[in-house]
mmCIF file of C-alpha atoms and ligand atoms in Angstrom:
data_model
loop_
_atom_site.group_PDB
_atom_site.id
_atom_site.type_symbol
_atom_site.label_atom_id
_atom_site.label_comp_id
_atom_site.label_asym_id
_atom_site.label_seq_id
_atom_site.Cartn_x
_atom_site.Cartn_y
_atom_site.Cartn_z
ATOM 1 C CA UNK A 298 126.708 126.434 92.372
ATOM 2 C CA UNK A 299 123.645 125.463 94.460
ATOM 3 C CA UNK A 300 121.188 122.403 93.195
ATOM 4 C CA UNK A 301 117.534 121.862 94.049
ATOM 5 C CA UNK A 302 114.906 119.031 92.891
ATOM 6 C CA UNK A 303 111.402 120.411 92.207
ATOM 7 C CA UNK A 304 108.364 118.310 91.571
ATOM 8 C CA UNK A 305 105.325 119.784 90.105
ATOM 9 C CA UNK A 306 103.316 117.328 91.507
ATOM 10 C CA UNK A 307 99.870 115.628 89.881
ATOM 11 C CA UNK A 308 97.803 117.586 91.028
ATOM 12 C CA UNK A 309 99.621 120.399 89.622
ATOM 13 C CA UNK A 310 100.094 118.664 86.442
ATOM 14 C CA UNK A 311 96.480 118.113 86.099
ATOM 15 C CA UNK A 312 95.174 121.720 86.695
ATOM 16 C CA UNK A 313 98.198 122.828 83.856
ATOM 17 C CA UNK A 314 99.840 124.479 86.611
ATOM 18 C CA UNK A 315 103.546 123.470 85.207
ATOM 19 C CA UNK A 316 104.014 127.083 83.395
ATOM 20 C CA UNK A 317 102.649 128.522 86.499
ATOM 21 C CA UNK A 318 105.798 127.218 88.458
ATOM 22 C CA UNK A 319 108.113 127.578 85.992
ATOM 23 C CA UNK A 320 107.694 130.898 85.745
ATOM 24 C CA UNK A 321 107.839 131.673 89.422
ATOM 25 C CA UNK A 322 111.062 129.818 89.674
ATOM 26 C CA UNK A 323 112.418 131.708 86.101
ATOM 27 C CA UNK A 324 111.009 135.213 86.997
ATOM 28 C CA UNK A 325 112.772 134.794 90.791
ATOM 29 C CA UNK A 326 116.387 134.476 88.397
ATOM 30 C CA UNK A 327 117.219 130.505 89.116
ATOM 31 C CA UNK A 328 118.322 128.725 86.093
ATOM 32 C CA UNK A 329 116.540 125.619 85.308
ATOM 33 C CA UNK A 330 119.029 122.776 84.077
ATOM 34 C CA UNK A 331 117.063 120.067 83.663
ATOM 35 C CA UNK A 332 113.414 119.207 83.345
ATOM 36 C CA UNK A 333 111.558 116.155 82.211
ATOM 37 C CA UNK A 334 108.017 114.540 82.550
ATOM 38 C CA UNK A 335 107.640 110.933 84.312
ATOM 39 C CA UNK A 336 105.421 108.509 86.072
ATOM 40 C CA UNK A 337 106.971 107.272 89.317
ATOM 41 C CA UNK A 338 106.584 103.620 90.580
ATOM 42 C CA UNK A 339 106.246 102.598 94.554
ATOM 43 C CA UNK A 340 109.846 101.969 94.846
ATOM 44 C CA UNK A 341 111.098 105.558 93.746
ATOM 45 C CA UNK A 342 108.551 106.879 95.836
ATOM 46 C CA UNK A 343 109.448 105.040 98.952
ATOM 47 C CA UNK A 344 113.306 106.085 98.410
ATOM 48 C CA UNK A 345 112.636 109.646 97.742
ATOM 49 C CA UNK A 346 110.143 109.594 100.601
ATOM 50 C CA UNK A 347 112.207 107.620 103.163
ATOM 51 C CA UNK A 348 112.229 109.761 105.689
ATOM 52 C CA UNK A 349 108.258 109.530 106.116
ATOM 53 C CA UNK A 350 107.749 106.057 105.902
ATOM 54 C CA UNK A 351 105.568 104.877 108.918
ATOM 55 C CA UNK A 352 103.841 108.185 108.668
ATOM 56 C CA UNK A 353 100.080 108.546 108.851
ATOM 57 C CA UNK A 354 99.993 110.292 105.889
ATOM 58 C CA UNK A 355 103.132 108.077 103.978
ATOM 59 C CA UNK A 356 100.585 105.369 101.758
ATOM 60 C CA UNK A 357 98.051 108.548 100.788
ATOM 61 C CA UNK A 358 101.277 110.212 99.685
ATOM 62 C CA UNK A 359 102.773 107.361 97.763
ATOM 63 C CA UNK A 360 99.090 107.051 96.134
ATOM 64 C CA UNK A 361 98.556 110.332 95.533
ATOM 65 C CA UNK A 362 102.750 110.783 93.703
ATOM 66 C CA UNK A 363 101.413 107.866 91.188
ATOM 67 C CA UNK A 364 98.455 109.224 90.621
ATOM 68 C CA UNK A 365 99.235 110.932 87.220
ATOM 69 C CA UNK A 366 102.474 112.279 86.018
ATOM 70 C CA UNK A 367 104.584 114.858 87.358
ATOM 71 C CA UNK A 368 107.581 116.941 86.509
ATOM 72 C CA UNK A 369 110.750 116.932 87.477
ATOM 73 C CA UNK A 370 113.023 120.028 87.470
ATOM 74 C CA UNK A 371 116.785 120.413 88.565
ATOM 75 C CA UNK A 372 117.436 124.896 89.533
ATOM 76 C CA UNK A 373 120.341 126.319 90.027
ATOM 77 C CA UNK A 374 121.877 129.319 91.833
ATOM 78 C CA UNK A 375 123.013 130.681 94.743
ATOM 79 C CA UNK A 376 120.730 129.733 97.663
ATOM 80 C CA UNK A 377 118.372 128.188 95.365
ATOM 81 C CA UNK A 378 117.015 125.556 98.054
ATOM 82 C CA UNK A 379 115.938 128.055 100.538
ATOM 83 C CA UNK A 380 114.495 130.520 98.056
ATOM 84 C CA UNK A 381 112.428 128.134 96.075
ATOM 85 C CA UNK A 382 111.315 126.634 99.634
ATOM 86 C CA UNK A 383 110.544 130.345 100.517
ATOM 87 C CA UNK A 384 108.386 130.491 97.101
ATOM 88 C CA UNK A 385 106.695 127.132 97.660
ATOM 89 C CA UNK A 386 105.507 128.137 101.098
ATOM 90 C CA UNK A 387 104.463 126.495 103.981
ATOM 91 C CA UNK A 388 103.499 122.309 103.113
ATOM 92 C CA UNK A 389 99.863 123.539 104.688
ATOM 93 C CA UNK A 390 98.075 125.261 101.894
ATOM 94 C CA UNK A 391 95.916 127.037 103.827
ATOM 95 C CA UNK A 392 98.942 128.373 106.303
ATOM 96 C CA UNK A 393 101.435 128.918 103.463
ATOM 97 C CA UNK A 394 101.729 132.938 102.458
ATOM 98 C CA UNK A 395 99.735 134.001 100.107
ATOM 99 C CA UNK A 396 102.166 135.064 97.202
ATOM 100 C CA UNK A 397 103.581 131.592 97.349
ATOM 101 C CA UNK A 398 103.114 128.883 95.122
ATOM 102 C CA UNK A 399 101.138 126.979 97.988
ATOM 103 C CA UNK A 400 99.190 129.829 99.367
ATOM 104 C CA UNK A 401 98.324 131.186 95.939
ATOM 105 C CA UNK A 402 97.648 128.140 94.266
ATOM 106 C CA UNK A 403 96.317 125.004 96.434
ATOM 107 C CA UNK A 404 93.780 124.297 99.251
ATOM 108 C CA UNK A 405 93.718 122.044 101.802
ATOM 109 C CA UNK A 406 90.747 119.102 100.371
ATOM 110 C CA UNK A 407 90.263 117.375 103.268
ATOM 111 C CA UNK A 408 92.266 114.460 101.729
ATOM 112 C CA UNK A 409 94.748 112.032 104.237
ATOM 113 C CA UNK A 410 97.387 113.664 101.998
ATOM 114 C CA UNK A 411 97.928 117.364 101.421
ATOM 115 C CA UNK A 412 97.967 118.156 97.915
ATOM 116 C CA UNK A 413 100.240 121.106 97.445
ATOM 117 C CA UNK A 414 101.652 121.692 93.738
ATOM 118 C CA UNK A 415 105.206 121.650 94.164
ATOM 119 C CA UNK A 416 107.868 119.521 95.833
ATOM 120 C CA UNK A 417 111.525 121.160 96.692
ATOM 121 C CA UNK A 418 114.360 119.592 98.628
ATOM 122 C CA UNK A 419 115.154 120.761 102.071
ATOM 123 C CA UNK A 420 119.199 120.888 102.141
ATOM 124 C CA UNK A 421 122.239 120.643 99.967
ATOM 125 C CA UNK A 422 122.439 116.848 100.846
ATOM 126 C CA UNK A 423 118.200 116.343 100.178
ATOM 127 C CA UNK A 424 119.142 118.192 97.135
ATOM 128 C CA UNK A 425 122.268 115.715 96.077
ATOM 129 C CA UNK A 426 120.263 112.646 97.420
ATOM 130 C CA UNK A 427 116.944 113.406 95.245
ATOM 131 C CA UNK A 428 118.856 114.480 92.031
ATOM 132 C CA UNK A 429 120.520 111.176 91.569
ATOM 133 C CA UNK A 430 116.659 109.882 92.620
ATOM 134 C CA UNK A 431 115.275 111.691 89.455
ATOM 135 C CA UNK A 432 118.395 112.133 87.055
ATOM 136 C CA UNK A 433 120.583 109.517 87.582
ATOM 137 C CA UNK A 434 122.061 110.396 84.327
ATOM 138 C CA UNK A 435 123.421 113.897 85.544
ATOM 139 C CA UNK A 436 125.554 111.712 87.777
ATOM 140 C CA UNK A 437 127.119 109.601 85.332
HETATM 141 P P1 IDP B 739 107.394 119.552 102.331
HETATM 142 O O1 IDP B 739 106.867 119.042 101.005
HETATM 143 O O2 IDP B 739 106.860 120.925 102.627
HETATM 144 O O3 IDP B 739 108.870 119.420 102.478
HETATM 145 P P2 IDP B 739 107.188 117.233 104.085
HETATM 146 O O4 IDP B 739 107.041 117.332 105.568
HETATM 147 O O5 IDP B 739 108.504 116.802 103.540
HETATM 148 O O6 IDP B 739 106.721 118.635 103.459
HETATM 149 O O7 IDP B 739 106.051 116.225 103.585
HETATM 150 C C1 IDP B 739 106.052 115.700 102.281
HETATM 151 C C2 IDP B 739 104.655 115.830 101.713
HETATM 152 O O8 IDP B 739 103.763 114.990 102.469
HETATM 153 C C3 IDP B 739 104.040 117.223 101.819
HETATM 154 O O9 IDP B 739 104.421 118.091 100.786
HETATM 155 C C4 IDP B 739 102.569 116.906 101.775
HETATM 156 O O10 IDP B 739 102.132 116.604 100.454
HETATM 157 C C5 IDP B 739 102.502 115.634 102.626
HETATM 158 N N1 IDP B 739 102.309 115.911 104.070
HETATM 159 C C6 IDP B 739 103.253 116.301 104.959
HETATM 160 N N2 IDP B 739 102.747 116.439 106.196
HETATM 161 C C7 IDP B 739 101.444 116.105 106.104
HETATM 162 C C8 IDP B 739 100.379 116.028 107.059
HETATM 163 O O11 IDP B 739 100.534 116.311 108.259
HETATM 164 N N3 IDP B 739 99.157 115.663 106.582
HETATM 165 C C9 IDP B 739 98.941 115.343 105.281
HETATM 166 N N4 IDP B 739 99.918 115.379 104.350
HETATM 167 C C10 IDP B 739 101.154 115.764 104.745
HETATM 168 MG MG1 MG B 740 110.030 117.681 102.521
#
């Protein structure tokens, strides 16, 4: 069975957006196995984010992830990381498909960091990697 880590980020928090993606990712038939609500510090950030460290766009990100809370959300299924990266859409809002969370949802502000709803990890070892980030007690 395949695992993927989704973030509703703060920005989706804030506009009450959470149901929104929920629903996309329950209507599309993945099974959600774990969900909670958190505030991240620096250092999760920085771990989670590792490969963008040095970026321009790394600090505005790190900001912008402890800005408010967000949630955190471990789906299942078959080829769940490419399908919920396929409903999340391109990271540019205003390039991502409409009909995806991104394209239907978020705009690019003109901020150093795109704010774009949802998080979802990339490959089976993202996935593995960013799980025991977020629930470290699904590992134990
Ligand atoms: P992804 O979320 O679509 O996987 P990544 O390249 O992993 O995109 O980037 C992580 C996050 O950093 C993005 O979701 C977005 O919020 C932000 N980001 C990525 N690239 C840029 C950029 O070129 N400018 C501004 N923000 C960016
Ligand atoms: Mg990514």
């Amino acid at each position: 069975m395949e695992r993927t880590l989704i973030l509703v980020k703060p920005d989706g928090v804030k506009r009450n957006l959470v149901g929104e993606v929920l629903s996309r990712v329950e209507n599309k038939g993945y099974q959600i196995t774990a969900l909670k609500m958190l505030s991240v510090d620096r250092s999760l950030l920085v771990t989670h984010y590792a490969e963008h460290e040095g970026k321009p766009f790394f600090e505005p990100l790190v900001e912008f992830m402890m800005s408010g809370p967000i949630v955190a959300i471990v789906a299942e299924r078959n080829r769940v990381i490419e399908g919920f990266r396929k409903l999340a859409g391109a990271t540019d809002p205003t390039i991502a498909e409409p009909g995806t969370i991104r394209g239907d949802l978020a705009r690019d502000q003109g901020t150093k960091v795109v704010q774009n709803i949802v998080h979802g990890s990339d490959s089976p070892e993202s996935a593995d990697r960013e799980i025991n980030i977020f629930f470290p007690e699904l590992s134990k």
